[in-house]
Coordinates of C-alpha atoms and ligand atoms in Angstrom, one line a residue:
M24 CA 208.7 160.2 -124.7
V25 CA 208.0 160.8 -120.9
H26 CA 207.2 163.8 -119.3
F27 CA 207.4 163.8 -115.7
V28 CA 204.7 166.8 -115.0
G29 CA 204.4 168.8 -111.9
A30 CA 200.8 168.7 -111.0
G31 CA 201.1 171.7 -108.1
P32 CA 199.9 171.5 -104.7
G33 CA 196.0 171.0 -105.3
A34 CA 194.1 173.7 -107.0
V35 CA 193.7 172.8 -110.7
D36 CA 194.8 176.3 -112.0
L37 CA 198.3 175.9 -110.3
I38 CA 199.9 173.4 -112.7
T39 CA 202.2 175.3 -115.1
V40 CA 201.1 176.2 -118.4
R41 CA 203.7 174.0 -119.8
G42 CA 202.3 171.0 -117.6
R43 CA 198.8 171.6 -118.8
K44 CA 199.7 171.6 -122.4
L45 CA 201.7 168.2 -122.0
L46 CA 198.7 166.8 -120.1
S47 CA 196.6 168.0 -122.7
E48 CA 198.4 166.2 -125.5
A49 CA 199.6 162.9 -123.6
D50 CA 198.2 159.6 -124.9
V51 CA 199.1 157.7 -121.6
I52 CA 198.5 159.7 -118.1
I53 CA 199.6 157.9 -115.0
Y54 CA 198.7 160.1 -111.8
A55 CA 199.5 159.9 -108.3
G56 CA 196.2 159.1 -107.1
S57 CA 196.6 159.8 -103.5
L58 CA 197.7 163.6 -104.0
V59 CA 196.9 164.7 -107.3
N60 CA 193.4 166.7 -107.7
P61 CA 191.6 164.5 -110.2
E62 CA 189.8 167.5 -111.6
L63 CA 193.2 168.0 -113.6
L64 CA 192.4 164.8 -115.3
T65 CA 189.8 166.9 -117.5
Y66 CA 193.0 168.6 -119.2
A67 CA 193.4 165.6 -120.7
K68 CA 192.4 164.9 -124.5
S69 CA 189.5 162.3 -124.9
G70 CA 190.5 158.9 -125.5
A71 CA 193.7 159.1 -123.3
K72 CA 194.6 156.2 -121.1
I73 CA 194.5 157.2 -117.7
L74 CA 196.1 155.1 -114.8
N75 CA 195.9 155.9 -111.3
S76 CA 199.6 154.7 -109.8
A77 CA 198.1 154.2 -106.4
T78 CA 197.8 150.5 -106.9
M79 CA 200.6 150.4 -109.2
T80 CA 204.4 149.0 -108.5
L81 CA 207.2 150.6 -110.0
E82 CA 207.7 148.1 -112.3
D83 CA 203.9 148.2 -113.6
V84 CA 204.4 152.1 -114.3
I85 CA 207.9 151.4 -116.5
E86 CA 205.9 148.9 -118.2
E87 CA 203.2 150.5 -119.0
M88 CA 205.3 153.5 -120.1
A89 CA 207.6 150.9 -122.3
D90 CA 204.2 150.0 -124.3
A91 CA 203.2 153.3 -124.7
E92 CA 206.8 154.3 -125.9
A93 CA 206.6 151.1 -128.3
C94 CA 203.1 152.3 -129.8
G95 CA 205.1 156.0 -130.2
L96 CA 202.7 157.4 -127.9
T97 CA 203.6 160.1 -125.3
T98 CA 203.2 159.5 -121.2
V99 CA 202.7 162.1 -118.8
R100 CA 203.6 160.9 -115.2
L101 CA 201.8 163.3 -113.1
H102 CA 203.1 163.7 -110.0
T103 CA 201.8 166.0 -106.9
G104 CA 203.8 169.6 -106.1
D105 CA 207.1 169.3 -107.7
P106 CA 208.6 165.9 -108.9
S107 CA 211.9 166.4 -107.3
L108 CA 210.7 166.6 -103.8
Y109 CA 209.9 162.8 -102.7
G110 CA 208.6 162.3 -106.0
A111 CA 210.4 158.9 -106.4
I112 CA 211.1 159.7 -109.7
R113 CA 214.8 159.0 -110.0
E114 CA 214.1 155.5 -109.7
Q115 CA 211.6 155.7 -113.0
I116 CA 214.4 157.8 -114.8
D117 CA 216.9 155.2 -114.3
L118 CA 214.7 152.4 -115.3
L119 CA 213.8 154.4 -118.6
K120 CA 217.2 155.3 -119.4
E121 CA 218.1 151.4 -119.2
R122 CA 215.9 151.0 -121.5
G123 CA 216.6 154.3 -123.7
I124 CA 213.3 155.7 -123.6
A125 CA 213.4 159.4 -123.4
Y126 CA 212.0 161.9 -120.7
D127 CA 211.9 165.3 -119.2
V128 CA 210.8 167.2 -116.3
C129 CA 208.3 169.9 -115.7
P130 CA 208.7 171.5 -112.5
G131 CA 205.4 172.4 -110.6
V132 CA 204.4 174.2 -107.4
T133 CA 205.3 172.4 -104.4
A134 CA 203.5 171.8 -101.1
A135 CA 205.5 174.4 -99.4
F136 CA 204.9 177.2 -101.9
G137 CA 201.5 176.4 -101.9
A138 CA 201.2 176.8 -98.0
A139 CA 202.6 179.7 -97.7
A140 CA 201.0 181.4 -100.5
S141 CA 197.7 180.6 -98.5
L142 CA 199.4 182.0 -95.2
G143 CA 200.5 184.6 -96.9
I144 CA 203.7 184.5 -95.3
E145 CA 207.4 184.9 -96.2
Y146 CA 209.9 182.1 -95.5
T147 CA 212.9 184.5 -95.2
L148 CA 212.5 187.3 -93.1
P149 CA 215.4 189.6 -92.6
G150 CA 216.8 189.0 -89.1
V151 CA 214.9 185.8 -88.7
S152 CA 215.9 183.5 -91.0
Q153 CA 217.2 183.8 -94.5
S154 CA 217.1 180.0 -95.5
L155 CA 214.1 177.4 -95.8
L156 CA 214.6 173.7 -95.2
L157 CA 212.1 171.1 -96.7
T158 CA 212.4 167.9 -94.8
R159 CA 210.6 165.1 -93.0
A160 CA 210.7 163.4 -89.9
E161 CA 211.7 159.8 -90.2
G162 CA 209.1 157.3 -90.7
R163 CA 209.6 154.3 -93.1
T164 CA 211.9 155.8 -95.1
P165 CA 215.0 156.6 -93.2
V166 CA 216.5 160.2 -92.9
P167 CA 220.5 160.2 -92.6
D168 CA 221.5 160.8 -89.0
R169 CA 223.1 164.2 -89.4
E170 CA 219.9 165.4 -91.0
S171 CA 217.7 164.2 -88.2
L172 CA 215.2 166.6 -87.3
S173 CA 217.2 168.1 -84.1
A174 CA 220.0 168.6 -86.3
C175 CA 217.9 170.7 -88.8
A176 CA 215.8 172.1 -85.4
A177 CA 219.4 173.3 -84.3
L178 CA 219.5 175.6 -87.5
H179 CA 216.5 177.7 -86.2
C180 CA 215.6 178.4 -89.7
S181 CA 212.5 178.1 -91.4
L182 CA 211.3 174.6 -91.5
V183 CA 208.4 172.7 -93.6
L184 CA 208.0 169.0 -92.8
Y185 CA 206.6 166.9 -95.5
L186 CA 205.3 163.4 -94.9
S187 CA 205.1 164.1 -91.2
S188 CA 201.8 164.3 -90.2
T189 CA 201.3 160.8 -88.6
L190 CA 204.3 161.5 -86.4
A191 CA 203.4 164.9 -85.0
D192 CA 204.5 163.7 -81.4
K193 CA 207.9 162.7 -82.1
V194 CA 208.5 165.8 -84.3
R195 CA 207.5 167.9 -81.4
E196 CA 210.2 165.9 -79.4
E197 CA 212.7 166.6 -81.8
L198 CA 212.1 169.9 -82.1
L199 CA 212.7 170.6 -78.6
A200 CA 215.6 168.6 -78.4
G201 CA 217.4 170.4 -81.4
G202 CA 216.6 173.7 -79.3
Y203 CA 213.5 175.4 -80.8
E204 CA 211.5 177.3 -77.9
A205 CA 208.6 175.5 -76.7
D206 CA 206.6 178.6 -77.9
T207 CA 208.1 179.0 -81.3
P208 CA 205.2 179.3 -83.9
V209 CA 203.8 176.6 -85.8
A210 CA 201.4 176.2 -88.5
V211 CA 199.7 173.1 -90.2
V212 CA 198.0 173.3 -93.3
Y213 CA 196.1 170.5 -94.4
K214 CA 195.7 170.2 -98.4
A215 CA 196.8 173.5 -98.9
T216 CA 195.2 175.2 -102.2
W217 CA 192.5 172.5 -102.1
E218 CA 188.8 173.8 -101.8
D219 CA 188.8 171.9 -98.2
E220 CA 192.2 173.3 -97.1
L221 CA 192.4 173.9 -93.4
T222 CA 194.9 175.8 -91.5
L223 CA 195.9 175.4 -87.7
H224 CA 198.3 177.8 -85.8
G225 CA 199.8 176.6 -82.6
T226 CA 203.6 176.4 -81.3
V227 CA 206.2 173.7 -80.9
D228 CA 204.3 172.8 -77.9
T229 CA 200.8 172.8 -78.7
F230 CA 200.4 171.9 -82.5
P231 CA 200.5 167.9 -82.0
E232 CA 197.4 167.8 -79.7
E233 CA 196.0 170.6 -81.9
M234 CA 196.4 168.0 -85.1
K235 CA 194.6 165.7 -83.5
R236 CA 191.5 167.6 -82.4
A237 CA 191.3 168.6 -85.7
G238 CA 191.8 164.8 -87.2
I239 CA 194.5 166.1 -89.6
D240 CA 196.6 163.0 -90.0
H241 CA 197.7 163.1 -94.1
T242 CA 198.3 165.6 -96.9
A243 CA 199.7 168.3 -94.5
L244 CA 202.8 170.2 -93.9
I245 CA 204.0 171.3 -90.6
M246 CA 205.7 174.7 -90.9
V247 CA 208.0 175.6 -87.9
G248 CA 209.9 179.0 -87.4
D249 CA 209.6 182.6 -86.4
C250 CA 208.6 183.5 -89.6
L251 CA 205.3 182.5 -88.7
G252 CA 205.8 185.2 -85.9
E253 CA 205.1 189.1 -85.4
T254 CA 208.8 190.3 -85.4
Y255 CA 211.2 190.8 -88.1
E256 CA 213.5 193.9 -89.4
R257 CA 212.6 195.8 -92.4
S258 CA 213.9 194.3 -95.7
R259 CA 216.9 196.4 -96.9
L260 CA 216.4 196.1 -100.3
Y261 CA 213.0 198.2 -100.0
D262 CA 214.5 200.7 -97.6
P263 CA 214.6 204.1 -98.8
S264 CA 218.1 204.5 -97.4
F265 CA 219.1 201.2 -99.6
H266 CA 219.6 202.8 -102.7
T267 CA 219.4 200.2 -105.6
A268 CA 220.3 200.8 -109.4
Y269 CA 216.7 199.8 -110.2
R270 CA 215.2 202.8 -108.2
G271 CA 217.7 205.2 -110.0
V272 CA 218.8 206.9 -107.1
K273 CA 222.0 209.0 -108.9
K274 CA 225.0 207.3 -108.5
E275 CA 228.6 208.8 -108.5
G276 CA 229.8 209.5 -111.8
S277 CA 228.1 210.7 -114.9
L278 CA 225.9 209.2 -117.7
G279 CA 228.0 210.7 -120.6
F280 CA 225.6 212.1 -122.9
S281 CA 226.9 215.1 -125.1
R282 CA 223.9 216.3 -126.9
V283 CA 220.2 215.6 -126.0
S284 CA 217.4 216.5 -128.4
V285 CA 213.8 217.1 -126.6
I286 CA 211.0 216.8 -129.0
V287 CA 207.8 218.3 -128.0
T288 CA 204.6 217.4 -130.2
S289 CA 201.7 219.4 -128.1
V290 CA 201.1 222.5 -126.1
G291 CA 200.7 220.3 -123.1
G292 CA 204.0 218.9 -123.7
A293 CA 205.8 221.9 -124.0
G294 CA 204.6 223.0 -120.4
L295 CA 206.9 220.3 -119.4
L296 CA 210.1 221.3 -121.1
P297 CA 211.1 224.0 -118.5
R298 CA 211.3 221.1 -116.1
I299 CA 213.2 218.8 -118.4
E300 CA 215.5 221.3 -119.2
K301 CA 216.2 222.2 -115.4
A302 CA 217.0 218.7 -114.9
L303 CA 219.1 218.0 -117.7
V304 CA 221.5 221.2 -117.1
N305 CA 223.4 219.0 -114.4
P306 CA 226.7 217.9 -115.3
Y307 CA 225.7 214.4 -114.2
Y308 CA 223.7 214.1 -117.3
G309 CA 227.1 214.9 -119.5
D310 CA 230.6 213.9 -118.9
G311 CA 230.4 214.9 -115.2
T312 CA 232.1 218.3 -115.7
K313 CA 229.5 219.8 -118.2
A314 CA 225.8 219.4 -118.8
P315 CA 225.0 218.0 -122.3
E316 CA 223.9 220.3 -125.0
I317 CA 220.0 220.7 -125.2
R318 CA 218.3 220.8 -128.5
K319 CA 214.7 221.7 -128.3
R320 CA 212.5 220.7 -131.4
I321 CA 209.0 221.9 -130.8
L322 CA 206.0 220.7 -133.3
A323 CA 203.1 222.7 -131.7
H324 CA 202.1 225.5 -133.5
D325 CA 201.0 227.3 -130.8
A326 CA 203.8 226.6 -128.6
E327 CA 207.1 228.9 -128.1
G328 CA 210.1 228.2 -130.1
Y329 CA 208.1 226.7 -133.0
R330 CA 209.8 226.7 -136.2
S331 CA 207.7 226.7 -139.1
G332 CA 208.4 224.0 -141.7
D333 CA 209.7 221.8 -139.2
T334 CA 208.0 218.3 -139.2
L335 CA 208.0 215.1 -137.2
A336 CA 209.9 213.5 -139.6
S337 CA 212.4 216.2 -140.3
V338 CA 213.2 216.8 -136.5
T339 CA 213.5 212.9 -135.9
E340 CA 216.1 212.7 -138.5
E341 CA 217.9 215.5 -137.1
A342 CA 217.8 214.4 -133.9
F343 CA 219.0 210.9 -134.8
A344 CA 221.8 212.7 -136.6
D345 CA 223.3 214.9 -134.0
S346 CA 222.1 213.5 -130.5
D347 CA 223.2 210.6 -128.4
A348 CA 219.8 211.0 -126.7
V349 CA 216.3 211.9 -127.8
I350 CA 213.5 212.3 -125.6
F351 CA 209.9 212.4 -127.0
V352 CA 207.6 214.4 -125.0
S353 CA 204.5 212.4 -126.3
A354 CA 202.9 209.4 -127.0
A355 CA 204.9 206.4 -127.1
G356 CA 203.2 205.7 -130.3
I357 CA 204.0 208.6 -131.9
A358 CA 207.5 208.3 -130.9
V359 CA 207.5 204.5 -132.1
R360 CA 206.3 205.9 -135.7
A361 CA 208.5 208.6 -135.6
I362 CA 212.3 206.9 -135.1
A363 CA 211.3 203.6 -137.1
P364 CA 212.6 204.9 -140.2
Y365 CA 215.8 205.8 -138.3
L366 CA 216.7 202.6 -136.6
S367 CA 219.6 200.8 -137.3
H368 CA 221.6 198.6 -134.6
K369 CA 221.7 199.0 -130.8
S370 CA 225.6 200.1 -131.0
V371 CA 224.8 203.3 -132.5
D372 CA 221.6 204.0 -132.3
P373 CA 220.7 207.2 -129.8
A374 CA 219.2 206.6 -126.5
V375 CA 215.5 207.1 -127.1
L376 CA 212.9 208.1 -124.1
T377 CA 209.4 209.0 -124.3
I378 CA 207.6 211.3 -121.5
D379 CA 204.0 211.5 -121.6
E380 CA 202.7 215.3 -121.5
Q381 CA 201.9 215.3 -117.6
G382 CA 205.4 213.7 -116.9
R383 CA 204.0 211.0 -115.1
F384 CA 205.9 208.1 -116.9
V385 CA 209.8 208.5 -118.6
I386 CA 210.2 205.6 -120.8
S387 CA 213.2 203.8 -122.1
L388 CA 212.1 203.0 -125.3
L389 CA 215.6 202.3 -127.1
S390 CA 219.0 201.6 -126.7
G391 CA 218.4 200.9 -122.9
H392 CA 221.8 199.6 -122.3
L393 CA 224.2 200.3 -124.7
G394 CA 222.8 203.8 -125.5
G395 CA 222.4 204.5 -121.8
A396 CA 218.3 205.0 -122.3
N397 CA 217.9 202.8 -119.0
A398 CA 219.8 205.2 -116.9
L399 CA 218.5 208.2 -118.5
A400 CA 215.3 207.4 -117.5
E401 CA 216.1 206.5 -114.1
A402 CA 217.8 209.6 -113.8
L403 CA 215.1 211.9 -115.1
G404 CA 212.6 209.8 -113.4
T405 CA 214.2 211.0 -109.9
D406 CA 214.3 214.6 -111.1
L407 CA 210.9 215.0 -112.8
L408 CA 209.1 212.8 -109.5
S409 CA 207.8 210.4 -112.5
Q410 CA 208.0 206.9 -112.7
P411 CA 210.8 205.3 -114.8
V412 CA 209.9 202.6 -116.9
V413 CA 212.2 200.2 -117.9
T414 CA 211.5 196.7 -119.8
T415 CA 215.0 195.1 -120.7
A416 CA 214.8 191.8 -118.8
T417 CA 218.3 192.0 -117.1
D418 CA 217.2 195.1 -115.2
L419 CA 213.9 193.9 -114.3
A420 CA 215.4 190.5 -113.1
G421 CA 218.5 192.5 -111.4
R422 CA 220.7 190.5 -113.5
F423 CA 224.1 191.3 -114.8
S424 CA 224.1 192.7 -118.3
V425 CA 227.0 192.6 -120.2
D426 CA 225.8 195.8 -122.3
T427 CA 225.6 197.8 -119.2
Y428 CA 228.8 196.8 -118.3
A429 CA 230.4 197.6 -121.3
R430 CA 228.8 200.9 -121.6
E431 CA 229.4 202.1 -117.9
R432 CA 233.3 201.3 -118.6
G433 CA 233.2 202.7 -122.2
L434 CA 234.1 199.0 -123.8
I435 CA 233.0 197.8 -127.1
V436 CA 231.0 194.6 -127.3
S437 CA 232.8 192.9 -129.8
D438 CA 230.2 190.2 -130.3
F439 CA 226.1 191.0 -130.2
D440 CA 225.2 187.3 -130.5
K441 CA 227.8 186.0 -127.5
A442 CA 226.5 189.2 -125.6
K443 CA 223.1 188.0 -125.9
K444 CA 223.9 184.3 -125.4
L445 CA 225.4 186.1 -121.8
S446 CA 222.4 187.8 -121.3
V447 CA 219.7 184.6 -121.5
R448 CA 222.2 182.7 -119.2
A449 CA 222.4 185.5 -116.8
L450 CA 218.4 185.9 -117.0
A451 CA 218.4 182.0 -116.4
G452 CA 220.1 182.4 -113.1
E453 CA 223.5 181.6 -113.9
E454 CA 226.4 183.8 -112.6
I455 CA 228.6 185.4 -115.3
R456 CA 231.9 185.9 -114.6
E457 CA 234.9 187.9 -116.1
G458 CA 237.7 185.4 -117.5
T459 CA 235.4 182.5 -117.9
D460 CA 232.3 184.2 -119.6
Y461 CA 233.9 187.3 -121.1
V462 CA 237.3 189.1 -120.9
V463 CA 238.1 192.8 -121.2
T464 CA 240.7 192.7 -123.9
N465 CA 241.9 194.2 -127.4
R466 CA 243.9 191.4 -127.9
L467 CA 243.0 188.9 -130.8
D468 CA 244.4 185.8 -129.6
S469 CA 243.2 185.6 -126.3
V470 CA 239.3 185.5 -126.4
G471 CA 238.5 182.0 -127.9
D472 CA 234.6 181.3 -127.3
K473 CA 234.5 183.9 -124.5
L474 CA 233.1 187.7 -125.3
A475 CA 235.6 190.1 -125.8
L476 CA 234.8 193.6 -124.5
I477 CA 237.4 196.0 -126.0
P478 CA 238.8 198.9 -124.2
R479 CA 239.6 201.8 -126.7
N480 CA 243.2 202.1 -125.4
I481 CA 245.1 202.4 -128.5
I482 CA 246.6 205.8 -129.6
C483 CA 247.8 205.5 -133.5
G484 CA 250.7 207.9 -134.6
I485 CA 250.8 208.4 -138.4
G486 CA 253.3 210.0 -140.7
C487 CA 252.6 209.8 -144.5
R488 CA 253.9 211.7 -147.7
K489 CA 251.7 214.6 -148.9
D490 CA 248.9 213.3 -150.6
T491 CA 248.6 210.2 -149.4
D492 CA 244.9 209.0 -149.8
E493 CA 242.7 207.3 -147.4
M494 CA 242.7 204.1 -148.4
R495 CA 246.7 203.9 -148.1
I496 CA 246.4 204.9 -144.6
A497 CA 243.4 202.7 -143.5
E498 CA 245.1 200.0 -145.0
A499 CA 248.6 200.6 -143.2
L500 CA 246.2 201.0 -140.1
D501 CA 245.0 197.6 -140.5
A502 CA 248.4 196.3 -140.8
A503 CA 249.8 197.6 -137.7
F504 CA 246.8 196.7 -135.8
A505 CA 247.4 193.0 -137.2
A506 CA 251.1 192.9 -136.4
A507 CA 250.3 194.1 -133.2
G508 CA 247.6 191.3 -132.5
V509 CA 245.1 194.0 -131.1
D510 CA 241.7 194.5 -132.6
R511 CA 240.9 197.5 -134.6
R512 CA 238.2 198.7 -132.8
A513 CA 240.6 199.5 -129.7
L514 CA 241.8 202.6 -131.6
R515 CA 241.1 205.6 -129.3
M516 CA 242.8 208.3 -131.2
I517 CA 244.9 209.3 -134.3
T518 CA 247.9 211.5 -133.9
S519 CA 250.6 213.3 -136.1
I520 CA 252.4 216.5 -136.3
D521 CA 250.7 219.7 -137.1
L522 CA 252.0 219.9 -140.6
K523 CA 249.8 217.3 -141.3
K524 CA 246.8 218.9 -139.5
E525 CA 245.3 219.3 -142.9
E526 CA 246.3 215.9 -144.7
A527 CA 243.2 215.0 -146.3
G528 CA 243.7 211.1 -146.4
I529 CA 244.5 211.1 -142.3
V530 CA 241.5 213.5 -141.6
K531 CA 239.1 211.3 -143.5
C532 CA 240.5 207.9 -141.9
A533 CA 239.8 209.5 -138.4
E534 CA 236.7 210.3 -139.6
T535 CA 236.0 207.0 -141.0
C536 CA 237.1 205.4 -137.7
G537 CA 234.8 207.8 -135.5
V538 CA 238.1 209.0 -133.5
P539 CA 239.5 212.5 -132.9
Y540 CA 242.8 213.6 -134.8
K541 CA 244.9 215.2 -133.0
T542 CA 248.4 217.2 -133.8
F543 CA 251.3 218.5 -132.1
D544 CA 253.6 221.1 -133.3
A545 CA 257.4 220.0 -133.9
D546 CA 258.5 221.9 -130.4
T547 CA 256.6 219.9 -128.2
L548 CA 257.0 216.6 -130.1
Q549 CA 260.7 216.5 -129.6
K550 CA 260.3 217.0 -125.8
V551 CA 259.0 213.4 -126.1
T552 CA 262.2 211.3 -125.3
D553 CA 261.2 207.8 -124.8
H554 CA 260.6 206.8 -128.6
K555 CA 262.3 203.8 -130.0
S556 CA 263.2 205.1 -133.7
A557 CA 264.6 208.1 -135.4
S558 CA 265.0 209.0 -138.9
D559 CA 267.6 211.9 -140.2
F560 CA 265.4 212.6 -143.2
V561 CA 262.2 213.0 -141.2
K562 CA 264.4 215.4 -138.7
E563 CA 265.2 217.4 -141.3
T564 CA 262.2 218.1 -143.3
T565 CA 260.0 218.1 -139.8
G566 CA 262.2 219.2 -137.1
V567 CA 261.3 216.0 -135.2
D568 CA 262.8 212.3 -134.8
S569 CA 260.0 210.4 -135.3
V570 CA 256.2 211.8 -136.1
C571 CA 254.3 208.9 -135.6
E572 CA 255.9 207.5 -132.3
Q573 CA 256.6 210.9 -130.6
S574 CA 252.8 212.1 -131.4
A575 CA 251.3 208.9 -130.0
L576 CA 253.6 208.8 -127.0
Y577 CA 253.0 212.7 -126.4
A578 CA 249.2 212.1 -126.6
A579 CA 249.3 209.3 -124.2
S580 CA 251.3 211.4 -121.7
E581 CA 248.6 213.7 -122.1
L582 CA 246.3 211.6 -120.4
E583 CA 246.7 210.5 -116.7
T584 CA 247.0 206.8 -117.2
P585 CA 250.6 204.5 -117.7
Y586 CA 251.0 203.8 -121.2
H587 CA 253.8 201.9 -123.2
L588 CA 254.9 201.9 -127.1
L589 CA 253.3 198.9 -128.3
L590 CA 254.5 199.0 -132.1
E591 CA 257.7 200.7 -132.9
K592 CA 257.2 202.9 -136.0
T593 CA 256.7 200.5 -138.9
V594 CA 256.4 201.4 -142.6
Y595 CA 253.6 200.5 -144.7
E596 CA 254.0 201.4 -148.2
G597 CA 255.1 205.2 -147.4
V598 CA 252.9 205.4 -144.2
T599 CA 254.9 205.0 -141.0
I600 CA 252.6 204.0 -137.9
A601 CA 253.4 203.7 -134.5
L602 CA 251.2 202.3 -131.6
V603 CA 250.6 203.2 -128.2
E604 CA 249.3 201.4 -125.6
L605 CA 247.3 203.0 -122.5
E606 CA 247.4 200.7 -119.6
D607 CA 244.5 202.0 -117.6
Ligands
SAH60 N1 206.2 166.5 -104.6 C1 205.3 166.8 -103.5 C2 205.6 166.1 -102.3 C3 205.0 164.7 -102.1 S1 205.1 164.1 -100.9 C4 205.4 168.2 -103.6 O1 206.4 168.9 -104.3 O2 204.5 169.0 -103.0 C5 203.8 163.9 -100.0 C6 203.3 165.2 -98.9 O3 203.5 166.2 -99.4 C7 202.5 164.9 -98.0 O4 202.4 164.2 -97.2 C8 202.5 166.0 -97.5 O5 203.2 166.5 -96.7 C9 202.6 167.1 -98.5 N2 201.7 167.8 -99.4 C10 201.2 167.6 -100.6 N3 200.3 168.1 -101.1 C11 200.1 168.8 -100.3 C12 198.7 169.5 -99.8 N4 197.8 170.4 -100.9 N5 199.1 170.3 -98.6 C13 199.6 170.2 -97.5 N6 200.8 169.1 -97.8 C14 200.7 168.6 -99.0

């Protein structure tokens, strides 16, 4: 195996952790002697064979690698900066491929970033330039015409020239020809991040002379552009008027909590309660029209509201059973221990937060995305003037989170493994797209490898004989969904006629499915006219044509979205089922 490793710009501790590990394990090290800091070789294990490539040809290098490979040894080819820039790795890789020798590449910090760090500059200033161009002046290696320095200069972006320190005069000429003003700032950094680093500041007009005066003619970068100057605009990202989701300024909409438990473990924490309550009475925390119900559970003996007999375990258990958010005003450790026995899965666990008793931090502890803990922490943080603490990776990186996307739209994540893989890819910088990576659908057949996010958009009308048991009804439901080709989790509501209001089988089935069960009287149902089937027998006994179809259609008509009859009345062993799909 051959590892191409980026050594970084110079300073020994600017190699990556991975690069250093590979270096310390290598049997053979071939390093670019002219630029790699030889101190890095102290990371090599004793007995490693160390070669300086400065005196070797490409063929020599490949022979060494092949010899090592033949003996089952590992080679590190150590390149300065990042190997992908002027590293001549492609020709080595191609020869390795020809010989069937495996290789990989470990990135490094390129000189342009080492130099930027030394200068403390930002290449991408708003209103100045949003691009960085890494290039070189033409020397022995030709540069394609369309990339000539004057062409690059015409872009007026931030420009960094490698391999050009002997060509300063020519560089100036081309920069001017390309349209840079003579007084555009230029910095030259010699041996960035090395101990003998040297920096020159000048302009397009003056830098060649300054380089000559300082005797700089190798291992230097020429950096050009107004990013080195004084003027720029403030960044939008951190502007107070530019509200990012991350800073949690309240957005339109609502967080959707129906009951929030606040567990307080100390008298100090109890002092914070009024502020928390005051924040939570806002309908924003509820469904947008009404605030969530607040359950206070106070464990400090001396505090108002303490109920004797309550323990941390008992109130936590209650809170997990009856609340969709649980806020501990306590040390995080207390909360973590308290909730541990009740954790089941992120699809069902409530949001859990902890707030320190001084109210400095609002920490999202559990169910950050699906449970809404992150959003709750952000919103409460704003209201309490506390720092929200969110640690889920996709939020930090500002990346797309499929969990959050689903939660915000009331969609069910059908497969948590697939969702996790998408998060990993999003974190790696990939763009996650609807249609290719995930689909919003309740259809079983349109998913393939993609992650299905299932809308709860099916209303199921049921009719049955008296005392039909729950199992029978559940089986009929399954069969109906299968017949319609729809994921069972899309079920939103079960409906019937009010005669069946207490029908135990249906009531229990709705409970098991976690959906509401709604019934309507016969007069109301007969107002429905867009049903397809009718039965004289049913009409005689109930006064309506088709309990299942009409009740589902009526329930749909109460919601303000278009809908259609997806599955006409179908009979499964005495249970009649109709499915209505909301089109939203
Ligand atoms: N792969 C390397 C570049 C190799 S080309 C990288 O990513 O940095 C060699 C050129 O890189 C030199 O001519 C010089 O222009 C630049 N360079 C490399 N290390 C440097 C350093 N520490 N300071 C300034 N320039 C450096």
